[in-house]
Short mmCIF file of C-alpha atoms and ligand atoms in Angstrom, two decimals:
data_model
loop_
_atom_site.label_atom_id
_atom_site.label_comp_id
_atom_site.label_asym_id
_atom_site.label_seq_id
_atom_site.Cartn_x
_atom_site.Cartn_y
_atom_site.Cartn_z
CA MET C 15 -94.48 315.91 -58.96
CA PRO C 16 -96.12 313.35 -61.24
CA VAL C 17 -95.27 309.74 -60.59
CA LEU C 18 -95.61 307.77 -63.81
CA LEU C 19 -95.25 304.28 -62.57
CA SER C 20 -94.60 302.58 -59.34
CA GLU C 21 -93.92 299.03 -58.27
CA GLU C 22 -93.04 297.34 -55.02
CA HIS C 23 -90.56 294.60 -54.13
CA GLN C 24 -90.23 292.59 -50.96
CA ILE C 25 -86.82 292.32 -49.31
CA ARG C 26 -86.93 289.24 -47.10
CA GLN C 27 -83.89 287.14 -47.91
CA PRO C 28 -80.43 287.57 -49.43
CA GLU C 29 -81.67 286.52 -52.89
CA ASP C 30 -84.07 289.47 -52.82
CA VAL C 31 -81.10 291.85 -52.82
CA VAL C 32 -80.04 290.29 -56.12
CA LEU C 33 -83.58 290.64 -57.49
CA VAL C 34 -83.73 294.27 -56.34
CA ARG C 35 -80.52 295.05 -58.21
CA GLN C 36 -81.93 293.41 -61.33
CA ALA C 37 -85.21 295.34 -61.06
CA VAL C 38 -83.44 298.68 -60.55
CA ARG C 39 -81.07 298.00 -63.44
CA GLN C 40 -84.01 297.20 -65.71
CA LYS C 41 -85.95 300.34 -64.73
CA ALA C 42 -82.88 302.51 -65.15
CA VAL C 43 -82.30 301.10 -68.64
CA GLU C 44 -85.96 301.67 -69.53
CA LEU C 45 -85.72 305.28 -68.42
CA GLY C 46 -82.67 305.80 -70.60
CA PHE C 47 -80.04 306.33 -67.90
CA ASN C 48 -76.49 305.98 -69.20
CA LEU C 49 -74.26 303.15 -68.07
CA VAL C 50 -72.52 305.16 -65.34
CA ASP C 51 -75.82 306.36 -63.87
CA GLN C 52 -77.31 302.86 -64.06
CA THR C 53 -74.33 301.55 -62.15
CA LYS C 54 -74.63 304.27 -59.53
CA LEU C 55 -78.32 303.59 -59.01
CA VAL C 56 -77.88 299.84 -58.83
CA THR C 57 -75.00 300.16 -56.38
CA ALA C 58 -76.88 302.56 -54.11
CA ALA C 59 -79.90 300.22 -54.23
CA SER C 60 -77.69 297.30 -53.33
CA GLU C 61 -76.43 299.15 -50.22
CA LEU C 62 -79.86 300.20 -49.02
CA ALA C 63 -81.47 296.85 -49.77
CA ARG C 64 -78.82 295.06 -47.78
CA ASN C 65 -79.20 297.46 -44.85
CA THR C 66 -82.98 296.92 -44.97
CA LEU C 67 -82.41 293.19 -44.70
CA GLN C 68 -79.44 293.18 -42.33
CA TYR C 69 -80.52 295.82 -39.82
CA GLY C 70 -84.20 296.39 -40.56
CA GLY C 71 -85.07 292.69 -40.52
CA GLY C 72 -86.50 292.95 -44.03
CA GLY C 73 -88.86 295.43 -45.66
CA THR C 74 -89.88 296.79 -49.02
CA LEU C 75 -88.57 298.77 -51.95
CA ARG C 76 -90.85 301.05 -53.92
CA LEU C 77 -89.63 301.99 -57.39
CA GLU C 78 -91.09 305.13 -58.96
CA SER C 79 -90.50 306.77 -62.32
CA LEU C 80 -90.79 310.52 -62.02
CA VAL C 81 -91.39 313.34 -64.45
CA ASP C 82 -90.50 316.93 -63.65
CA GLY C 83 -90.91 319.10 -66.70
CA LEU C 84 -88.50 317.64 -69.20
CA ARG C 85 -86.58 315.68 -66.61
CA ARG C 86 -87.09 312.00 -65.95
CA GLY C 87 -86.06 310.43 -62.70
CA LEU C 88 -86.05 307.26 -60.69
CA ARG C 89 -86.94 307.29 -57.02
CA LEU C 90 -86.23 304.33 -54.76
CA THR C 91 -87.80 304.16 -51.33
CA PHE C 92 -86.66 301.53 -48.86
CA ALA C 93 -88.80 300.99 -45.79
CA ASP C 94 -88.52 298.66 -42.85
CA GLU C 95 -90.07 298.32 -39.43
CA GLY C 96 -86.87 297.37 -37.68
CA PRO C 97 -85.13 298.95 -34.69
CA GLY C 98 -84.53 302.29 -36.41
CA ILE C 99 -81.42 304.45 -36.10
CA ALA C 100 -80.95 306.47 -32.93
CA ASP C 101 -78.16 308.73 -34.14
CA ILE C 102 -78.62 309.36 -37.85
CA GLU C 103 -75.69 311.73 -38.12
CA GLN C 104 -73.38 309.09 -36.73
CA ALA C 105 -74.79 306.37 -38.99
CA MET C 106 -74.25 308.60 -42.02
CA ARG C 107 -70.58 309.16 -41.18
CA ASP C 108 -68.03 307.50 -43.47
CA GLY C 109 -66.63 304.45 -41.75
CA PHE C 110 -69.25 304.13 -39.02
CA SER C 111 -70.53 300.57 -38.74
CA THR C 112 -72.09 298.57 -35.95
CA ALA C 113 -71.50 295.35 -37.85
CA GLY C 114 -67.84 295.38 -38.83
CA GLY C 115 -68.67 296.66 -42.31
CA LEU C 116 -66.84 299.38 -44.18
CA GLY C 117 -69.48 301.81 -42.93
CA LEU C 118 -69.87 303.35 -46.38
CA GLY C 119 -73.31 302.08 -47.38
CA LEU C 120 -75.44 305.01 -46.23
CA SER C 121 -72.98 307.79 -46.99
CA GLY C 122 -72.05 306.15 -50.29
CA ALA C 123 -75.70 305.83 -51.33
CA ARG C 124 -76.13 309.54 -50.63
CA ARG C 125 -73.12 310.44 -52.81
CA LEU C 126 -74.40 308.20 -55.60
CA SER C 127 -77.80 309.97 -55.68
CA ASN C 128 -79.06 313.44 -56.50
CA GLU C 129 -81.51 313.48 -53.60
CA PHE C 130 -81.42 311.60 -50.34
CA HIS C 131 -83.97 311.55 -47.53
CA ILE C 132 -83.76 309.54 -44.38
CA ASP C 133 -86.44 309.18 -41.77
CA SER C 134 -85.76 306.88 -38.87
CA ARG C 135 -86.88 306.65 -35.28
CA PRO C 136 -85.81 304.12 -32.66
CA GLY C 137 -88.40 301.40 -32.33
CA GLU C 138 -90.35 302.53 -35.38
CA GLY C 139 -88.24 301.62 -38.36
CA THR C 140 -86.37 303.33 -41.14
CA ARG C 141 -87.40 304.88 -44.43
CA ILE C 142 -84.81 306.04 -46.91
CA SER C 143 -85.54 307.45 -50.29
CA ILE C 144 -83.08 308.33 -53.03
CA THR C 145 -83.66 309.94 -56.41
CA ARG C 146 -81.51 310.22 -59.47
CA TRP C 147 -82.37 312.44 -62.42
CA ARG C 148 -81.25 312.11 -65.97
CA MET G 2 -123.87 270.24 -63.79
CA LEU G 3 -120.15 270.52 -64.55
CA THR G 4 -119.80 266.90 -63.50
CA GLU G 5 -122.22 265.91 -66.19
CA ILE G 6 -120.35 267.91 -68.84
CA VAL G 7 -117.00 266.42 -67.98
CA ALA G 8 -118.10 262.83 -67.43
CA HIS G 9 -119.91 262.62 -70.78
CA ASP G 10 -117.50 260.81 -73.16
CA GLU G 11 -114.31 261.72 -71.33
CA ALA G 12 -112.08 260.22 -74.02
CA ALA G 13 -113.41 262.56 -76.70
CA LEU G 14 -113.09 265.54 -74.39
CA LEU G 15 -109.49 264.60 -73.67
CA GLN G 16 -108.72 264.42 -77.37
CA ARG G 17 -110.27 267.82 -78.09
CA TRP G 18 -108.37 269.37 -75.22
CA ILE G 19 -105.00 267.95 -76.24
CA ASP G 20 -105.53 269.12 -79.82
CA ASN G 21 -106.36 272.54 -78.48
CA GLN G 22 -103.17 272.67 -76.46
CA PHE G 23 -101.15 271.65 -79.45
CA ASN G 24 -102.68 274.32 -81.61
CA ALA G 25 -102.52 277.08 -78.98
CA SER G 26 -100.25 279.94 -79.99
CA GLY G 27 -97.08 279.79 -78.01
CA PHE G 28 -97.17 276.03 -77.58
CA ARG G 29 -93.64 274.67 -77.44
CA PRO G 30 -93.39 271.26 -79.12
CA ASP G 31 -89.61 271.70 -78.85
CA ARG G 32 -89.88 271.69 -75.08
CA ILE G 33 -92.58 269.15 -74.40
CA GLY G 34 -93.58 266.02 -76.30
CA ARG G 35 -97.03 264.76 -77.19
CA ALA G 36 -96.65 261.74 -74.90
CA GLU G 37 -95.94 263.92 -71.86
CA LEU G 38 -98.81 266.22 -72.72
CA GLN G 39 -101.13 263.25 -73.13
CA GLU G 40 -100.10 261.89 -69.74
CA ASN G 41 -100.49 265.27 -67.96
CA SER G 42 -103.88 265.84 -69.52
CA THR G 43 -105.23 262.34 -68.80
CA GLN G 44 -104.17 262.53 -65.16
CA PHE G 45 -105.57 266.00 -64.76
CA LEU G 46 -108.92 265.19 -66.29
CA SER G 47 -109.58 262.15 -64.11
CA SER G 48 -108.56 264.05 -60.96
CA PHE G 49 -110.67 266.98 -62.07
CA ARG G 50 -113.70 264.72 -62.54
CA ARG G 51 -113.22 263.20 -59.09
CA ALA G 52 -112.97 266.63 -57.47
CA LEU G 53 -116.11 267.78 -59.24
CA ASN G 54 -117.92 264.64 -58.12
CA SER G 55 -117.17 265.49 -54.51
CA GLY G 56 -119.30 268.61 -54.92
CA ALA G 57 -116.71 270.80 -53.20
CA THR G 58 -116.07 274.14 -54.92
CA ASP G 59 -113.12 275.45 -52.90
CA ILE G 60 -110.07 274.46 -54.93
CA GLN G 61 -107.90 274.95 -51.83
CA GLY G 62 -109.91 272.26 -50.01
CA ALA G 63 -109.06 268.61 -49.35
CA ASP G 64 -111.18 267.26 -52.22
CA TRP G 65 -109.09 269.22 -54.69
CA ALA G 66 -105.73 268.07 -53.29
CA GLY G 67 -105.25 265.59 -56.16
CA VAL G 68 -105.81 268.30 -58.78
CA ARG G 69 -103.50 270.72 -57.01
CA HIS G 70 -100.83 268.05 -56.76
CA ILE G 71 -100.89 267.52 -60.52
CA LEU G 72 -100.75 271.26 -61.20
CA ASP G 73 -97.84 271.66 -58.74
CA GLY G 74 -95.83 269.03 -60.58
CA LEU G 75 -96.72 270.44 -63.98
CA SER G 76 -95.90 274.05 -63.07
CA SER G 77 -92.52 273.34 -61.61
CA ALA G 78 -91.63 271.01 -64.50
CA ARG G 79 -92.56 273.70 -67.00
CA ALA G 80 -90.68 276.41 -65.12
CA GLU G 81 -87.62 274.18 -65.49
CA GLN G 82 -88.36 273.53 -69.16
CA GLY G 83 -88.31 277.25 -69.81
CA PHE G 84 -92.02 277.90 -70.38
CA SER G 85 -93.46 281.34 -69.66
CA PRO G 86 -96.26 281.73 -67.05
CA THR G 87 -98.78 282.34 -69.83
CA GLU G 88 -97.70 279.27 -71.76
CA THR G 89 -98.02 277.24 -68.57
CA ALA G 90 -101.48 278.52 -67.65
CA THR G 91 -102.61 277.69 -71.20
CA PHE G 92 -102.73 274.08 -70.03
CA ILE G 93 -105.83 275.00 -68.00
CA PHE G 94 -107.30 277.74 -70.14
CA SER G 95 -107.30 275.60 -73.28
CA LEU G 96 -109.80 273.32 -71.56
CA LYS G 97 -112.41 276.08 -71.60
CA GLN G 98 -113.18 275.88 -75.29
CA PRO G 99 -113.99 272.12 -75.37
CA LEU G 100 -116.10 272.44 -72.21
CA PHE G 101 -118.04 275.38 -73.61
CA GLU G 102 -118.69 273.44 -76.81
CA ARG G 103 -120.05 270.55 -74.80
CA ALA G 104 -122.25 272.75 -72.68
CA ARG G 105 -123.67 274.29 -75.85
CA ALA G 106 -124.41 270.85 -77.29
CA LEU G 107 -125.95 269.52 -74.05
CA TYR G 108 -128.09 272.53 -73.17
CA ALA G 109 -128.94 273.80 -76.64
CA ASN G 110 -132.59 274.09 -75.66
CA ASP G 111 -132.09 275.53 -72.20
CA PRO G 112 -130.41 278.98 -72.28
CA ALA G 113 -130.65 279.42 -68.50
CA ARG G 114 -128.75 276.21 -67.82
CA LEU G 115 -126.29 277.01 -70.58
CA ALA G 116 -125.53 280.38 -68.99
CA GLU G 117 -125.12 278.76 -65.61
CA ALA G 118 -122.83 276.07 -67.00
CA THR G 119 -120.69 278.64 -68.80
CA TRP G 120 -120.34 280.61 -65.60
CA GLU G 121 -119.37 277.52 -63.60
CA ILE G 122 -116.78 276.44 -66.15
CA SER G 123 -115.17 279.89 -66.22
CA GLN G 124 -115.17 280.15 -62.45
CA VAL G 125 -113.39 276.93 -61.73
CA LEU G 126 -110.94 277.08 -64.66
CA ASP G 127 -109.98 280.69 -63.86
CA LYS G 128 -109.23 279.69 -60.29
CA LEU G 129 -107.17 276.74 -61.40
CA GLY G 130 -105.37 278.83 -64.01
CA LEU G 131 -104.47 281.42 -61.44
CA TYR G 132 -103.30 278.72 -59.07
CA THR G 133 -101.06 277.31 -61.81
CA ALA G 134 -99.54 280.71 -62.52
CA GLU G 135 -98.81 281.28 -58.83
CA VAL G 136 -97.13 277.93 -58.39
CA PHE G 137 -95.20 278.57 -61.57
CA GLN G 138 -93.97 281.92 -60.28
CA ARG G 139 -92.71 280.33 -57.07
CA GLY G 140 -91.02 277.60 -59.09
CA ARG G 141 -89.31 280.12 -61.29
CA GLU G 142 -87.98 282.13 -58.37
CA ALA G 143 -86.44 278.92 -57.06
CA VAL G 144 -84.88 278.35 -60.48
CA ILE G 145 -83.40 281.85 -60.51
CA VAL G 146 -81.89 281.42 -57.08
CA ARG G 147 -80.47 278.04 -58.03
CA GLN G 148 -79.04 279.32 -61.28
CA GLN G 149 -77.35 282.13 -59.44
CA GLN G 150 -75.81 279.66 -57.03
CA GLU G 151 -74.72 277.46 -59.90
CA MET G 152 -73.19 280.48 -61.60
CA LEU G 153 -71.07 281.12 -58.56
CA GLU G 154 -70.05 277.52 -58.32
CA LEU G 155 -69.09 277.47 -61.95
CA SER G 156 -67.14 280.64 -61.58
CA THR G 157 -64.57 279.58 -59.04
CA PRO G 158 -61.74 278.14 -61.11
CA VAL G 159 -58.35 279.32 -60.01
CA VAL G 160 -56.10 279.11 -63.04
CA THR G 161 -52.33 279.10 -63.18
CA LEU G 162 -51.26 281.62 -65.81
CA TRP G 163 -47.60 281.02 -65.31
CA ASP G 164 -45.32 279.51 -62.70
CA GLY G 165 -46.11 281.48 -59.56
CA ILE G 166 -48.90 283.54 -61.16
CA LEU G 167 -52.51 282.63 -60.39
CA ALA G 168 -55.69 284.16 -61.77
CA LEU G 169 -59.18 284.08 -60.33
CA PRO G 170 -61.71 285.25 -62.91
CA LEU G 171 -64.87 286.05 -60.95
CA ILE G 172 -68.27 285.86 -62.59
CA GLY G 173 -71.58 286.67 -60.96
CA THR G 174 -72.69 288.33 -57.78
CA LEU G 175 -70.14 288.70 -55.06
CA ASP G 176 -72.18 289.16 -51.94
CA SER G 177 -73.53 285.72 -51.19
CA ALA G 178 -72.21 283.07 -48.87
CA ARG G 179 -70.49 281.47 -51.88
CA THR G 180 -68.07 284.37 -52.09
CA GLN G 181 -66.39 283.31 -48.89
CA VAL G 182 -65.80 279.88 -50.41
CA VAL G 183 -64.44 281.34 -53.64
CA MET G 184 -61.99 283.54 -51.80
CA GLU G 185 -60.91 280.72 -49.52
CA SER G 186 -60.21 278.48 -52.49
CA LEU G 187 -57.96 281.18 -53.93
CA LEU G 188 -56.08 281.47 -50.66
CA GLN G 189 -55.72 277.70 -50.48
CA ARG G 190 -54.28 277.60 -53.99
CA ILE G 191 -51.80 280.29 -53.04
CA VAL G 192 -50.62 278.15 -50.13
CA ASP G 193 -50.49 274.97 -52.22
CA SER G 194 -48.67 276.48 -55.16
CA GLY G 195 -46.54 278.99 -53.32
CA ALA G 196 -47.60 281.57 -55.91
CA ALA G 197 -46.18 285.05 -55.52
CA ILE G 198 -48.85 286.89 -57.48
CA ALA G 199 -52.62 286.40 -57.72
CA ILE G 200 -54.78 288.29 -60.21
CA ILE G 201 -58.42 288.72 -59.23
CA ASP G 202 -60.36 289.60 -62.35
CA ILE G 203 -63.77 291.20 -61.77
CA THR G 204 -64.78 291.79 -65.40
CA GLY G 205 -67.72 289.42 -64.85
CA VAL G 206 -68.96 291.02 -61.63
CA PRO G 207 -71.93 293.25 -62.41
CA THR G 208 -71.98 295.32 -59.22
CA VAL G 209 -69.23 296.27 -56.83
CA ASP G 210 -70.71 297.59 -53.59
CA THR G 211 -69.26 297.96 -50.11
CA LEU G 212 -69.70 294.28 -49.29
CA THR G 213 -68.01 293.19 -52.51
CA ALA G 214 -65.21 295.65 -51.86
CA GLN G 215 -64.81 294.37 -48.34
CA HIS G 216 -64.53 290.77 -49.57
CA LEU G 217 -61.90 291.81 -52.08
CA LEU G 218 -59.92 293.85 -49.55
CA LYS G 219 -59.96 291.03 -47.01
CA THR G 220 -58.75 288.54 -49.58
CA VAL G 221 -55.94 290.83 -50.67
CA ALA G 222 -54.88 291.34 -47.05
CA ALA G 223 -54.95 287.61 -46.31
CA ALA G 224 -53.00 286.79 -49.47
CA ARG G 225 -50.41 289.36 -48.51
CA LEU G 226 -49.95 287.67 -45.15
CA MET G 227 -49.18 284.49 -47.04
CA GLY G 228 -46.57 286.22 -49.13
CA ALA G 229 -48.59 286.79 -52.30
CA ASP G 230 -49.41 290.11 -53.92
CA CYS G 231 -52.83 290.56 -55.51
CA ILE G 232 -53.69 292.58 -58.55
CA ILE G 233 -57.35 293.41 -59.18
CA SER G 234 -58.18 293.62 -62.86
CA GLY G 235 -61.26 294.14 -64.97
CA ILE G 236 -62.43 297.32 -63.28
CA ARG G 237 -64.69 298.82 -65.93
CA PRO G 238 -64.95 302.64 -66.15
CA GLN G 239 -68.46 302.80 -64.68
CA ILE G 240 -67.39 300.61 -61.79
CA ALA G 241 -64.33 302.78 -61.15
CA GLN G 242 -66.49 305.93 -60.98
CA THR G 243 -69.00 304.29 -58.70
CA ILE G 244 -66.36 302.97 -56.31
CA VAL G 245 -64.94 306.47 -55.97
CA HIS G 246 -68.35 307.93 -55.08
CA LEU G 247 -69.02 305.10 -52.71
CA GLY G 248 -65.90 306.17 -50.87
CA VAL G 249 -64.16 302.80 -51.05
CA GLU G 250 -60.41 303.17 -50.96
CA LEU G 251 -58.50 300.36 -52.54
CA GLY G 252 -55.40 301.81 -50.90
CA SER G 253 -52.24 300.05 -51.88
CA VAL G 254 -53.97 297.42 -53.99
CA VAL G 255 -52.68 297.39 -57.54
CA THR G 256 -55.53 297.65 -60.04
CA LYS G 257 -55.51 297.25 -63.80
CA ALA G 258 -58.16 297.75 -66.46
CA THR G 259 -57.77 294.36 -68.08
CA LEU G 260 -56.55 290.91 -67.21
CA ALA G 261 -53.92 291.27 -69.94
CA ASP G 262 -52.53 294.42 -68.30
CA ALA G 263 -52.48 292.67 -64.96
CA PHE G 264 -50.71 289.67 -66.44
CA SER G 265 -48.06 291.85 -67.97
CA VAL G 266 -47.45 293.56 -64.59
CA ALA G 267 -47.27 290.12 -62.98
CA LEU G 268 -44.76 288.86 -65.54
CA HIS G 269 -42.66 291.95 -65.05
CA ARG G 270 -42.63 291.45 -61.30
CA ALA G 271 -41.68 287.84 -61.74
CA GLY G 272 -38.74 289.00 -63.81
CA LEU G 273 -40.26 287.82 -67.06
CA ALA G 274 -40.97 289.74 -70.24
CA VAL G 275 -43.11 289.24 -73.30
CA VAL G 276 -41.24 289.94 -76.49
CA GLN G 277 -42.45 290.13 -80.06
CA LYS G 278 -41.66 287.38 -82.53
CA GLN G 279 -39.81 289.70 -84.93
CA ALA G 280 -37.49 290.73 -82.16
CA ALA G 281 -37.00 287.08 -81.41
CA ARG G 282 -36.18 286.39 -85.06
CA ARG G 283 -33.40 288.90 -85.01
CA LYS G 284 -31.95 287.30 -81.91
CA PRO G 285 -32.96 283.62 -81.75
CA PRO G 286 -34.11 282.53 -78.32
CA ALA G 287 -32.65 279.55 -76.51
CA ASP G 288 -35.99 277.74 -76.37
CA PRO G 289 -38.04 278.21 -79.57
CA ASP G 290 -41.20 276.67 -78.12
CA ARG G 291 -41.59 279.50 -75.69
CA GLU G 292 -40.65 282.36 -77.95
CA SER G 293 -44.11 283.86 -78.29
CA GLU G 294 -45.12 283.60 -74.68
CA GLY G 295 -42.16 285.13 -72.97
CA ASN G 296 -38.57 284.57 -72.10
CA GLU G 297 -36.61 284.65 -68.93
CA ALA G 298 -35.07 288.03 -68.70
N1 LIG M 320 -82.33 300.15 -42.02
C1 LIG M 320 -81.56 300.28 -40.92
N2 LIG M 320 -82.09 300.02 -39.70
C2 LIG M 320 -81.32 300.13 -38.57
N3 LIG M 320 -80.02 300.50 -38.59
C3 LIG M 320 -79.45 300.78 -39.78
C4 LIG M 320 -80.18 300.68 -41.00
N4 LIG M 320 -79.34 301.02 -42.01
C5 LIG M 320 -78.16 301.32 -41.44
N5 LIG M 320 -78.20 301.17 -40.10
C6 LIG M 320 -77.09 301.44 -39.15
O1 LIG M 320 -76.21 302.37 -39.74
C7 LIG M 320 -74.90 301.86 -39.77
C8 LIG M 320 -74.19 302.37 -41.00
O2 LIG M 320 -74.77 301.80 -42.16
P1 LIG M 320 -73.89 301.69 -43.49
O3 LIG M 320 -74.68 301.00 -44.53
O4 LIG M 320 -73.34 303.03 -43.81
O5 LIG M 320 -72.65 300.78 -43.05
P2 LIG M 320 -72.61 299.22 -42.77
O6 LIG M 320 -73.84 298.57 -43.26
O7 LIG M 320 -72.27 298.99 -41.34
O8 LIG M 320 -71.37 298.75 -43.68
P3 LIG M 320 -71.33 298.73 -45.27
O9 LIG M 320 -70.26 299.68 -45.66
O10 LIG M 320 -70.99 297.33 -45.67
O11 LIG M 320 -72.67 299.13 -45.78
C9 LIG M 320 -75.04 300.35 -39.74
O12 LIG M 320 -73.89 299.72 -39.20
C10 LIG M 320 -76.28 300.19 -38.85
O13 LIG M 320 -75.95 300.22 -37.48
MG1 LIG M 321 -74.61 298.86 -45.18
#
């Protein structure tokens, strides 16, 4: 599937989560997503960026604009080289948190996206990619 | 060779350069005065000449420390003054033209030397321009972070809407360390004032994610323990839809679309009502000064 444009952002400190949200919002506006979809994308990005920082020890976000026939989409890929997730199914469960959080970040991000892929191995890091189409 | 070009009548070179900066498109006389520009340029040029004299070409080296120091100061000052990176790098790039002109005049009869001089000028000014842009970028990121922090600090006023009714209009991002402080100040005001109802208005919060929601829920729970009920207002339609997908349950928390709706619920709970003036005219109220705001039921 053709990728029109791609850019990368570092996620190293709490301020970067704010910058990630701003970048995703801007891209979503450029691609013509409506306000509800923009909000969904930005919120999902906020969850995954914070996880990248909080559990992954920092990492990167790659932003890609996609074209599939007449459809336009935005794909966000978060990657870190942190401890990874041993039990993905458990981590994806609503309410599961190892940090006293609401435990809704991962599962919520999946519900807010059209496509969700997670790839994580203990000791190797985590890579999560979400896509939303308009 | 560059040394020769720069050292030759430095005062005239300075003048040409400053004029060039003034005439550059995108120059902002509203943001920077001629005196400041003159000072920056004079300092830079003498440092630049000294660095060239040293013979060192690595602008990251010790001999160029003076030049870098001036560019550091200039870049961060201009980031603060609201210049763009391009406008800021123009400081350096506008020196090219006068240097080229000089090289042409000095080496008119020696094309090989002229070519070499042109190359040298471009090399060093491009490096310095790039350096300026990088420092500028770092400076601007610092400005953004600071502005965000200032936003949060500005956005913490707890206002008393009525006896026993507080409002906390939140503006900005709600996931930083500041949030804790904001919420604590609300709780403190509840204790101090003995308020029974607190309205947390999130109209100015751009994103509500799980961390934001958790902060809100914790505050509501803590307020409840102190005998105050919270109402969350300003939940825009797109935020409402997103929260539902996220799976956040606001449970028993009362939510309202607008601060006005929340205030009216709060008044009702406090046993107060807002009545219209016409109604009041038909039946004159005891205290005319308060007729439009509300009367004790
Ligand atoms: N990038 C990651 N690397 C390692 N572990 C992770 C990563 N992302 C998530 N996890 C694990 O998965 C758990 C669930 O994540 P999720 O985002 O759903 O909830 P949470 O972060 O605990 O709370 P919140 O609801 O505030 O997001 C986390 O508690 C953490 O243990
Ligand atoms: Mg999370």
